[in-house]
Short mmCIF file of C-alpha atoms in Angstrom, two decimals:
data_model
loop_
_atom_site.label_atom_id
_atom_site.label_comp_id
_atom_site.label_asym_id
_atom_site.label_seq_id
_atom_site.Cartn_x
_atom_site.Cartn_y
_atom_site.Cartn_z
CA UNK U 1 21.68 -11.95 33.47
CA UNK U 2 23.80 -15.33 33.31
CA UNK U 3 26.54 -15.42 35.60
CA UNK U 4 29.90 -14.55 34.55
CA UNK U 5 28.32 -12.37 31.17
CA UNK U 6 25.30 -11.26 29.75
CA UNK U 7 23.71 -11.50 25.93
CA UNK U 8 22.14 -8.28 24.42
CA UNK U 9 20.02 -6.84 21.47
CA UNK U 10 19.42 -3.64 20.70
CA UNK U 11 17.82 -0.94 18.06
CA UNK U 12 19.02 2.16 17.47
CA UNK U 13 18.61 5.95 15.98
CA UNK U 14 20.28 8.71 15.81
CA UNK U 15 22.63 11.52 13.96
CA UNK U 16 25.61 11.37 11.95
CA UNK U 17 27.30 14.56 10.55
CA UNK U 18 30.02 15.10 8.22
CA UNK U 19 31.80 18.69 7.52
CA UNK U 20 28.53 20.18 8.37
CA UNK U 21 25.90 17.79 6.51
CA UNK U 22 23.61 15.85 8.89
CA UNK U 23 21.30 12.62 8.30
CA UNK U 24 19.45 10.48 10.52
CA UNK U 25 20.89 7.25 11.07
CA UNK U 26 19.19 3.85 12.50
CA UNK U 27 20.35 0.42 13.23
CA UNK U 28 20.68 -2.68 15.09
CA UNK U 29 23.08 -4.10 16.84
CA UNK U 30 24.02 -7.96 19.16
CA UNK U 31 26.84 -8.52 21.70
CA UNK U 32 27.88 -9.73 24.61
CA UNK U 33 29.77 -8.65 28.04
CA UNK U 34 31.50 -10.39 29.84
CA UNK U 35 32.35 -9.61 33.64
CA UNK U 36 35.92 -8.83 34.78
CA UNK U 37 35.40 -8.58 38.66
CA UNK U 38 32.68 -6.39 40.12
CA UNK U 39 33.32 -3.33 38.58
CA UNK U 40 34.34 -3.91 35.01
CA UNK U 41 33.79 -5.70 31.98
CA UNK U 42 34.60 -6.48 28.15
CA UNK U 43 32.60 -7.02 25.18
CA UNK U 44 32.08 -7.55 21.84
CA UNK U 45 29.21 -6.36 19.42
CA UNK U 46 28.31 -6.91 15.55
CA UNK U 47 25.98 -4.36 14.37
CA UNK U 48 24.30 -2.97 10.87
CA UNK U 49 23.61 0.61 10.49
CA UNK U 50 22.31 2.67 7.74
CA UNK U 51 22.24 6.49 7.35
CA UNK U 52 18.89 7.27 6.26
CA UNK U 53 20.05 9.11 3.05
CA UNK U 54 19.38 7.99 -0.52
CA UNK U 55 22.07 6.04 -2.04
CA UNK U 56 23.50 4.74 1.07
CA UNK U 57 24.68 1.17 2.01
CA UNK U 58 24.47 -0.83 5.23
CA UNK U 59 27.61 -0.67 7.03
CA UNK U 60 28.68 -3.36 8.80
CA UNK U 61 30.55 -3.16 12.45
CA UNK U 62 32.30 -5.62 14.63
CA UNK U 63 33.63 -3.71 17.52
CA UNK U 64 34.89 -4.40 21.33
CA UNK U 65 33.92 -2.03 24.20
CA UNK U 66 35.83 -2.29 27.52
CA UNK U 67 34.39 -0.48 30.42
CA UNK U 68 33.23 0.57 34.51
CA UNK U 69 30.18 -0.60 35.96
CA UNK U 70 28.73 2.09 37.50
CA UNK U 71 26.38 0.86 40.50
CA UNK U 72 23.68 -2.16 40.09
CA UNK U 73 22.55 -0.42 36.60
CA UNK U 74 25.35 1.36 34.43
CA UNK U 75 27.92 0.37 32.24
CA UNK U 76 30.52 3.63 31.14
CA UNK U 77 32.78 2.03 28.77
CA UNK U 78 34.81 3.11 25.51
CA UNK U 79 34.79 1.01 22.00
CA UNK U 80 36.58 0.47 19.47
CA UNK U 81 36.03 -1.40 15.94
CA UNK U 82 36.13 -2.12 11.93
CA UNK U 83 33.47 -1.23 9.86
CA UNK U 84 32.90 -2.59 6.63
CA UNK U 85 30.64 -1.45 3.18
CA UNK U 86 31.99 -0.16 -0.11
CA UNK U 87 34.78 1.56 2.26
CA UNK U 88 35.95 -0.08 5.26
CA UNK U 89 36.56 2.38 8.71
CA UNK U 90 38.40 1.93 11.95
CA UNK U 91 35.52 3.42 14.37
CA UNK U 92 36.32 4.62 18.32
CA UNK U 93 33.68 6.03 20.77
CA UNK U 94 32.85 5.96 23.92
CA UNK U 95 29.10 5.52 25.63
CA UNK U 96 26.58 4.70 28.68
CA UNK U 97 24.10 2.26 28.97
CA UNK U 98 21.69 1.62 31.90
CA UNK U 99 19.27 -0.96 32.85
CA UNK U 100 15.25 0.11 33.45
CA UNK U 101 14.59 -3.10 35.41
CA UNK U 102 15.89 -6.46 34.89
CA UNK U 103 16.41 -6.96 31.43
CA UNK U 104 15.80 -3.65 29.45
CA UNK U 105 18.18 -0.86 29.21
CA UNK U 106 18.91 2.18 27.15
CA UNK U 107 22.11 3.40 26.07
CA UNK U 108 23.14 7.22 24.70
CA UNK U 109 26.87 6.61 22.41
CA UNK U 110 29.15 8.27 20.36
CA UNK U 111 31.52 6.69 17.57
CA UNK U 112 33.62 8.55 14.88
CA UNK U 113 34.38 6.89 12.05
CA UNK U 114 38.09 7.12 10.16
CA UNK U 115 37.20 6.35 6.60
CA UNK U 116 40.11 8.04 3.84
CA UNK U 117 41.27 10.43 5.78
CA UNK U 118 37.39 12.04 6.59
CA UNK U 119 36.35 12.01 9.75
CA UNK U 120 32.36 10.69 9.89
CA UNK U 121 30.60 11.35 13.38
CA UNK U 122 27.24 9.77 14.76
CA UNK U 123 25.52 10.17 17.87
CA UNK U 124 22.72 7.35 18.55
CA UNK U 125 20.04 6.38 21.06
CA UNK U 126 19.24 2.75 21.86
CA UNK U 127 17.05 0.69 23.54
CA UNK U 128 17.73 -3.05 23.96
CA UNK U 129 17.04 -6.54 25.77
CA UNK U 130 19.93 -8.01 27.68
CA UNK U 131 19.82 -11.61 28.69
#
């Protein structure tokens, strides 16, 4: 990792459910951290994502995530963002990443989506390169 921040990549899968109807959901997704002392950090991510249901667009994200370090290998942090396709969302969530070595990690997150008054929910999976 470069001192003072660190570059990442990632793929993605996962759920999203809406007032009972569930699809899969996969995506990808770069950003960047950048350290705030030893045991926190800031960051910023622009991702595409696609629920895996006929008819469905890309959406677009650009969201910051502010968080803990947790030890050598986790990151606990919150996020916040815009999301933009046919309808553009405010998203929040909150998730945990962790590093398998020196440059790969996997992350488990949660974002819910505020699009019209509906309330849109995914849970995802990643696995990523940081640099």
């Amino acid at each position: 990792a470069a001192e003072g921040g660190e570059g990442r990549i990632e793929a993605r899968g996962g759920i999203a459910w809406q007032s009972g109807n569930e699809e899969a959901v996969a995506g990808v997704a770069a950003g960047y951290d950048f350290d705030l002392g030893s045991s926190a950090f800031a960051g910023v991510e622009a991702s595409a994502d696609k629920i895996l249901a006929g008819g469905t667009e890309v959406v677009f994200g650009l969201t910051g995530r502010l968080g803990a370090k947790m030890g050598d290998a986790g990151k606990l942090y919150a996020t916040a963002g815009y999301s933009f396709n046919d309808g553009d969302a405010a998203h929040i969530g909150a998730g945990y990443q962790h590093k398998f070595g020196t440059n790969t990690y996997g992350k488990i997150e949660y974002r819910r989506f505020l699009v019209n008054g509906t309330d849109i929910n995914t849970a995802v999976v990643g696995l990523g390169y940081a640099f």
